[in-house]
Coordinates of C-alpha atoms in Angstrom, one line a residue:
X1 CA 5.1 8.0 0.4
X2 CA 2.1 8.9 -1.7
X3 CA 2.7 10.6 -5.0
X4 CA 2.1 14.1 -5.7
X5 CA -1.6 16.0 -4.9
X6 CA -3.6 16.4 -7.9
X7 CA -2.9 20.4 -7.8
X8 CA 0.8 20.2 -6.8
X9 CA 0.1 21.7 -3.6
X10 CA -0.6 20.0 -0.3
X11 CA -2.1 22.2 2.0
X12 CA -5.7 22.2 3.7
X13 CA -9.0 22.2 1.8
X14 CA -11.9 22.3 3.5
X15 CA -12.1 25.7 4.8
X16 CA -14.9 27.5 2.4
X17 CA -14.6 31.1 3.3
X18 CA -17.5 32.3 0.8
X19 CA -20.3 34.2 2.3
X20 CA -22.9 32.7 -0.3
X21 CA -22.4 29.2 -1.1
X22 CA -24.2 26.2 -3.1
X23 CA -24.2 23.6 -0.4
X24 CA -27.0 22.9 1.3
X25 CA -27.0 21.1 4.8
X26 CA -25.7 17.5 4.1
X27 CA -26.7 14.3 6.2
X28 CA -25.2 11.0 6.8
X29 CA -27.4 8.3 4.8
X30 CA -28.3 5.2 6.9
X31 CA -30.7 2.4 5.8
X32 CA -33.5 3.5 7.9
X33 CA -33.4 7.3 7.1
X34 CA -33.0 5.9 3.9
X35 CA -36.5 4.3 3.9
X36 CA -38.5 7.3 5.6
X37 CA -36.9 9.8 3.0
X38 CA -38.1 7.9 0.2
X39 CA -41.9 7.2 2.1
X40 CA -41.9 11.0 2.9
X41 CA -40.8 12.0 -1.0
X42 CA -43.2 10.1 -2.1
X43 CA -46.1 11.1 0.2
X44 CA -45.0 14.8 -0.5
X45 CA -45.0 14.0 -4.4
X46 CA -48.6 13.0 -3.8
X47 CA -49.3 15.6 -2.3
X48 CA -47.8 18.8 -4.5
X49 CA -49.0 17.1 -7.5
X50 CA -45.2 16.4 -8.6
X51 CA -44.0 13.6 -10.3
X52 CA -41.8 11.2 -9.1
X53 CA -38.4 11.2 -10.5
X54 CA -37.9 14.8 -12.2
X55 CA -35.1 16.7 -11.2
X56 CA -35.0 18.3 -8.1
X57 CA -35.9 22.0 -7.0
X58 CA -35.4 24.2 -4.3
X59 CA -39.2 25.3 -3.4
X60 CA -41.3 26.1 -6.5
X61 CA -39.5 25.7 -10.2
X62 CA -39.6 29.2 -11.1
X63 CA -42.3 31.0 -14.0
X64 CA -41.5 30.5 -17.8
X65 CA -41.2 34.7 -19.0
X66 CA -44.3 35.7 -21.4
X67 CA -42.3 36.5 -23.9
X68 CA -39.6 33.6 -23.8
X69 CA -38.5 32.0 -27.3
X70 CA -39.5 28.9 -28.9
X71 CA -36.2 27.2 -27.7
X72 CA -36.6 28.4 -24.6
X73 CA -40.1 27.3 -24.1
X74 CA -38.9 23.7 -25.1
X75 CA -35.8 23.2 -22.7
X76 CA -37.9 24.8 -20.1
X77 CA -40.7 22.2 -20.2
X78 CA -37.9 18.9 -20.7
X79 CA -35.9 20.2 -17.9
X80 CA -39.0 21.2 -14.9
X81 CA -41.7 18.6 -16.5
X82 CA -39.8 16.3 -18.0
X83 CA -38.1 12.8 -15.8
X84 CA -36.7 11.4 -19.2
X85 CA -33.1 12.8 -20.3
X86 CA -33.9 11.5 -23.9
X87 CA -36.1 14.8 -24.3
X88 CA -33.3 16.7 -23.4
X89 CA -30.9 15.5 -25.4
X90 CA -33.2 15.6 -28.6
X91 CA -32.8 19.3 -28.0
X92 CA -29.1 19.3 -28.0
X93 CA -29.4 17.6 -31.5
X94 CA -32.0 20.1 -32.3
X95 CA -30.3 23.6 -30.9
X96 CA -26.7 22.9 -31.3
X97 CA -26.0 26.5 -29.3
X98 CA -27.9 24.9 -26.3
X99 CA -26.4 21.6 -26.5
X100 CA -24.0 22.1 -23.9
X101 CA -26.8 23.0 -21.4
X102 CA -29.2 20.0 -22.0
X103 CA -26.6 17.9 -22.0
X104 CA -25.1 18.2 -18.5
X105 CA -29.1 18.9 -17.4
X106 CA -29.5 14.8 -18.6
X107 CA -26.4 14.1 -17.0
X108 CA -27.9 15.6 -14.0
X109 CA -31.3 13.7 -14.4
X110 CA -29.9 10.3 -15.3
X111 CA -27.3 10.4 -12.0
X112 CA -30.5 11.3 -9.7
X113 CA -31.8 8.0 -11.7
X114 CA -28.4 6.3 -10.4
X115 CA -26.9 5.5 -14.2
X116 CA -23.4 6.3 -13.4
X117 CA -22.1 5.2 -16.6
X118 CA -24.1 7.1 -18.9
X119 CA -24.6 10.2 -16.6
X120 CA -20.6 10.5 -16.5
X121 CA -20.5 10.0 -20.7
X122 CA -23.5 13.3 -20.9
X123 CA -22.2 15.3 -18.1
X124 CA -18.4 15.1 -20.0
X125 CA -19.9 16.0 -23.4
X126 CA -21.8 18.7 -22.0
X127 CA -18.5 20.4 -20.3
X128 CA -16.8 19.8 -23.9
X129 CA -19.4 22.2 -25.8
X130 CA -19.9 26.0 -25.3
X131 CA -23.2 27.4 -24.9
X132 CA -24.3 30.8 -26.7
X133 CA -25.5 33.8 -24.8
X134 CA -29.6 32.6 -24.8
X135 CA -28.5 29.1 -23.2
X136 CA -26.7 31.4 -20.4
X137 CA -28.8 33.6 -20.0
X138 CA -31.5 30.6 -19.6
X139 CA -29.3 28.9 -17.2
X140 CA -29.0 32.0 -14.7
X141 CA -32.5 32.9 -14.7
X142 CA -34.1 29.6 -14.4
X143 CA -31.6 27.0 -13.0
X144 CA -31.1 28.6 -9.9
X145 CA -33.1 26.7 -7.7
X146 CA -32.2 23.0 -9.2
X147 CA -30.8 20.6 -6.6
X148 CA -28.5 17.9 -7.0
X149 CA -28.0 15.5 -4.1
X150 CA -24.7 14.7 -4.8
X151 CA -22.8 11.4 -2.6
X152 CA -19.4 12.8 -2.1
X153 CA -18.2 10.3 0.6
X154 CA -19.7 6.5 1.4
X155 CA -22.8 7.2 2.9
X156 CA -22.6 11.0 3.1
X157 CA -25.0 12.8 0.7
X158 CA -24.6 17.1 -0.1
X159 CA -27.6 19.2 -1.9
X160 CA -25.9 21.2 -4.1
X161 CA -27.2 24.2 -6.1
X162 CA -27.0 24.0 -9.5
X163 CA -23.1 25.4 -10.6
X164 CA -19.6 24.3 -11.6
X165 CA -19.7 22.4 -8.1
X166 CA -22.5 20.6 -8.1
X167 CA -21.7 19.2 -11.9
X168 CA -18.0 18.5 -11.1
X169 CA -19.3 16.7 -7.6
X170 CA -21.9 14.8 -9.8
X171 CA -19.3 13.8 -12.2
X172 CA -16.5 12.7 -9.5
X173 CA -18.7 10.8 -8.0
X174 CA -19.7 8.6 -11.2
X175 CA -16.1 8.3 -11.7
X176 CA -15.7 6.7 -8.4
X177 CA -18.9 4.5 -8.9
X178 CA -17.4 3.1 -12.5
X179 CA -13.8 2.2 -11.3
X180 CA -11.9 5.3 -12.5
X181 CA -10.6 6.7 -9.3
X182 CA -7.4 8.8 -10.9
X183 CA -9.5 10.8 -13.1
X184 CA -12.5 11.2 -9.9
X185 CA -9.7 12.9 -8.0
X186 CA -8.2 15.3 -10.8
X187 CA -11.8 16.8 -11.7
X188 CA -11.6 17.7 -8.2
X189 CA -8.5 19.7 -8.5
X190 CA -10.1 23.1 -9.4
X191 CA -12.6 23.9 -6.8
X192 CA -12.7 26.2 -4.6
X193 CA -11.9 24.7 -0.3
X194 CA -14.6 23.6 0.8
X195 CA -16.0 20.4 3.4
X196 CA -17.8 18.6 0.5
X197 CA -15.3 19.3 -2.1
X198 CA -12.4 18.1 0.3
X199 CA -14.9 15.0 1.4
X200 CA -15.2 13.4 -2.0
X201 CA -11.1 14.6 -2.9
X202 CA -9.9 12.9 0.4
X203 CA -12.4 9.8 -0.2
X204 CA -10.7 9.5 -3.9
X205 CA -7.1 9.9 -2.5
X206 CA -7.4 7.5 0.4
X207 CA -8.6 4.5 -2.1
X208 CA -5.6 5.4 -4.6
X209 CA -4.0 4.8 -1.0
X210 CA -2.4 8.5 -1.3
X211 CA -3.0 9.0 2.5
X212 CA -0.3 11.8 2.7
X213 CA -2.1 14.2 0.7
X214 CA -5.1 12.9 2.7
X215 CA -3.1 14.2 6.1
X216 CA -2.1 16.7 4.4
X217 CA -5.9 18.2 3.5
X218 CA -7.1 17.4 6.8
X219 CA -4.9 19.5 8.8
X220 CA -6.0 21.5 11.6
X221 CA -9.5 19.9 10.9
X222 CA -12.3 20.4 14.0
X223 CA -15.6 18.6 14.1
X224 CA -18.2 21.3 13.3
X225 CA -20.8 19.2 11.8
X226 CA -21.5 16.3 10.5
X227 CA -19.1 16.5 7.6
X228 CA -16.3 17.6 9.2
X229 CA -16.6 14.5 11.2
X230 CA -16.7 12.3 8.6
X231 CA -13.8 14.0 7.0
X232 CA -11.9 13.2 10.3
X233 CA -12.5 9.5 10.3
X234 CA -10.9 9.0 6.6
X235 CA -8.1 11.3 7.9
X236 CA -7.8 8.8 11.0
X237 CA -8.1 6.0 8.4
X238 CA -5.2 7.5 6.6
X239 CA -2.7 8.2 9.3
X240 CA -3.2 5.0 10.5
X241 CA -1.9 4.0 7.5
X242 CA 1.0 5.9 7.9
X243 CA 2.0 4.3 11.2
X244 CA 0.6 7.3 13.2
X245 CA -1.3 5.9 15.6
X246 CA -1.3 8.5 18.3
X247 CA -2.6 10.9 15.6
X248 CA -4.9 8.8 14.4
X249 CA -6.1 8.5 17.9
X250 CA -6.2 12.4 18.0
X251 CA -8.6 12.3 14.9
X252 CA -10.8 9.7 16.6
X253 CA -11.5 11.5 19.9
X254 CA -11.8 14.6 17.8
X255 CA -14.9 13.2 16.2
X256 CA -16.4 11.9 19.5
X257 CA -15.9 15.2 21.5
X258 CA -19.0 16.9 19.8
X259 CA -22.1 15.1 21.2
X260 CA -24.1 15.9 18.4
X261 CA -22.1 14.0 16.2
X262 CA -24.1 11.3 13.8
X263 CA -24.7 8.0 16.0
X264 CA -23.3 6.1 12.7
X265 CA -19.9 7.9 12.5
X266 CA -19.8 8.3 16.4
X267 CA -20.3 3.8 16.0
X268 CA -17.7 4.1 13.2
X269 CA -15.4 6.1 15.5
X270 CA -15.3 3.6 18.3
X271 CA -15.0 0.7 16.2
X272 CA -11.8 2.2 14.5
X273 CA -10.8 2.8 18.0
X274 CA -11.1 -0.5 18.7
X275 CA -9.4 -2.0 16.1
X276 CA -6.2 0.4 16.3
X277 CA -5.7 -0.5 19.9
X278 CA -6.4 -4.3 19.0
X279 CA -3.5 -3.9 17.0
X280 CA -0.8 -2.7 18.9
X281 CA -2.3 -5.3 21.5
X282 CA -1.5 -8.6 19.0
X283 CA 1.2 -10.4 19.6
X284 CA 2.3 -13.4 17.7
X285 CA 1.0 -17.1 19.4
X286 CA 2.6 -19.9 17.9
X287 CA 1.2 -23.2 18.1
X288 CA 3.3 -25.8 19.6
X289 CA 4.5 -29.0 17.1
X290 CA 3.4 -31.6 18.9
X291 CA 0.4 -30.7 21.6
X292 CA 1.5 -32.2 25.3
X293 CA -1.9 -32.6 26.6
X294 CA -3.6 -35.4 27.5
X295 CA -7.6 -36.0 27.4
X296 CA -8.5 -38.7 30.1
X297 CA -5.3 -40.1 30.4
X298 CA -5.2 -40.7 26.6
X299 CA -2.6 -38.7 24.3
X300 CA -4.4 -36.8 21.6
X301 CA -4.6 -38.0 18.1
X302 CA -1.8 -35.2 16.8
X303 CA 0.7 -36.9 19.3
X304 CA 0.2 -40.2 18.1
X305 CA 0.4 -39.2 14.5
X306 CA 3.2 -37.4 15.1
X307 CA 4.8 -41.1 17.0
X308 CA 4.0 -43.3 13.8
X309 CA 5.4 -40.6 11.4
X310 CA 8.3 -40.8 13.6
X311 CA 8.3 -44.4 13.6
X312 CA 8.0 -44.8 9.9
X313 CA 10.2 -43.0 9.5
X314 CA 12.7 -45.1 10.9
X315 CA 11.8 -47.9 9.2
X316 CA 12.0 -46.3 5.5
X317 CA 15.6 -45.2 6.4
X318 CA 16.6 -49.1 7.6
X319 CA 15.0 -50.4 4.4
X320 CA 17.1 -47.9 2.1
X321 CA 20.5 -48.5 4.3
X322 CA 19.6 -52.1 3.8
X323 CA 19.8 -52.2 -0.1
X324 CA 21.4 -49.1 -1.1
X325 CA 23.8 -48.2 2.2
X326 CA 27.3 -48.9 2.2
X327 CA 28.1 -52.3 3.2
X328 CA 29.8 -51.2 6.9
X329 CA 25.9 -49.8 7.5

């Protein structure tokens, strides 16, 4: 039985009912896509003039206002021209009322740079500190557009807008990278349903091996797209757990009905398969103590060894009657 969910109620989570929402369309990450993404980003880096490694941004980064303050002006250029968070974080020092801001925007810049460790220690100071009225008014008009890839299941990567989502995603996920699976799963707890959200709060529960909050999540789950089907396979994953094979089963053809369906998690579907019914298939074969068969008319070396133990045996017990039996032996 798995222990309580992180909000106290077990219900599904992955329905996102908001007309306007910060996910962008996310895509199961293979080493080959992986390859031609980073080719193509680079080529297209070449191209557009941009430099490698800056924080990502929907289209073009949007125009600094004319009349924009000094502060401004600074945490505009280390944010959009910037690719080290050092900059950004000497303006936290500098602007204590925007610290807040630059420091979950370094968080931000060093997870894109894959520092788990460090983005998780910014990107928790910078939800500790409020931000005055410039730095949110900065933050509305200008960091719109940023894009955070975020991983929120193994091998399954969301853009996210910048928001409370893609920062809470971000963060979860570093958890998860540095060991610290509880606390990936409870910054979870307070967003709104949605498939990414419930992705990366199903992949935390089913390593803390709390597959009944897993099931639970997952209910009435249909493959849609490529998310929904990877949800479906940890949901299999955890009802197999459970013992529930036939609903496990369930989940698994479930994610192979849609055609369109990612060849990876489509292989990953039929392999579970596989294995489940390779289960229920295995039955116990013990091995014989002494092998009968014979090779050529010869008796194989375990039978003969198993003749002299047998045989020396004998002989240890006639010494020991012999000296220290009872003189009728």
């Amino acid at each position: 039985m798995s222990e309580p969910s992180a909000s106290g109620v077990r219900r599904a989570i992955f329905a996102d009912t908001r007309e306007i929402t910060p996910f962008r369309n996310g895509h199961v990450r293979t080493s080959v896509g992986g390859l031609a993404e980073g080719l193509s980003s680079a080529i297209w880096g070449v191209l557009t003039g941009k430099t490698a490694g800056r924080i990502d941004v929907a289209g073009d980064a949007p125009r600094l206002k004319r009349l924009s303050g000094k502060t401004a002006k600074s945490v505009y250029e280390a944010v959009f021209t910037s690719t080290e968070p050092d900059r950004l974080i000497t303006l936290a020092r500098t602007y204590p009322g925007w610290a807040g801001l630059c420091y979950v925007i370094a968080g931000l810049l060093v997870y894109k740079h894959g520092g788990y460790l460090r983005a998780s220690e910014l990107l928790q100071r910078g939800l500790s500190i409020r931000i005055d009225d410039a730095a949110s008014q900065f933050s509305s008009s200008y960091l719109r557009r940023v894009v955070t890839r975020v991983e929120v299941a193994e091998r399954i990567d969301v853009p996210v807008l910048f928001s409370e989502e893609s920062v809470y995603l971000a963060l979860s996920h570093c958890f998860r990278e540095t060991g610290q699976t509880e606390e990936a799963l409870d910054i979870l707890a307070s967003l709104p349903p949605s498939l990414p959200s419930a992705l990366a709060r199903c992949t935390a529960a089913a390593a803390l091996e709390r597959h009944t909050d897993v099931v639970a999540w997952t209910e009435g789950l249909r493959n849609t797209d490529d998310l929904s089907a990877a949800l479906l396979l940890i949901r299999a994953q955890s009802l197999r757990a459970l013992g529930e094979r036939e609903a496990a089963q369930a989940a698994l053809a479930e994610v192979l009905r849609r055609k369109k369906t990612s060849l990876a998690l489509r292989n990953d579907a039929l392999t579970d398969r596989a294995l489940s019914k390779l289960e229920v298939r295995r039955r116990p074969n013990p091995r014989p103590l002494v092998p009968r068969r014979v090779l050529r008319g010869k008796p194989e070396e375990s039978e003969l060894d198993a003749v002299d133990g047998i045989r020396k045996d004998v002989e240890v017990r006639r010494m020991w009657n012999k000296d220290f039996g009872e003189p009728d032996d």
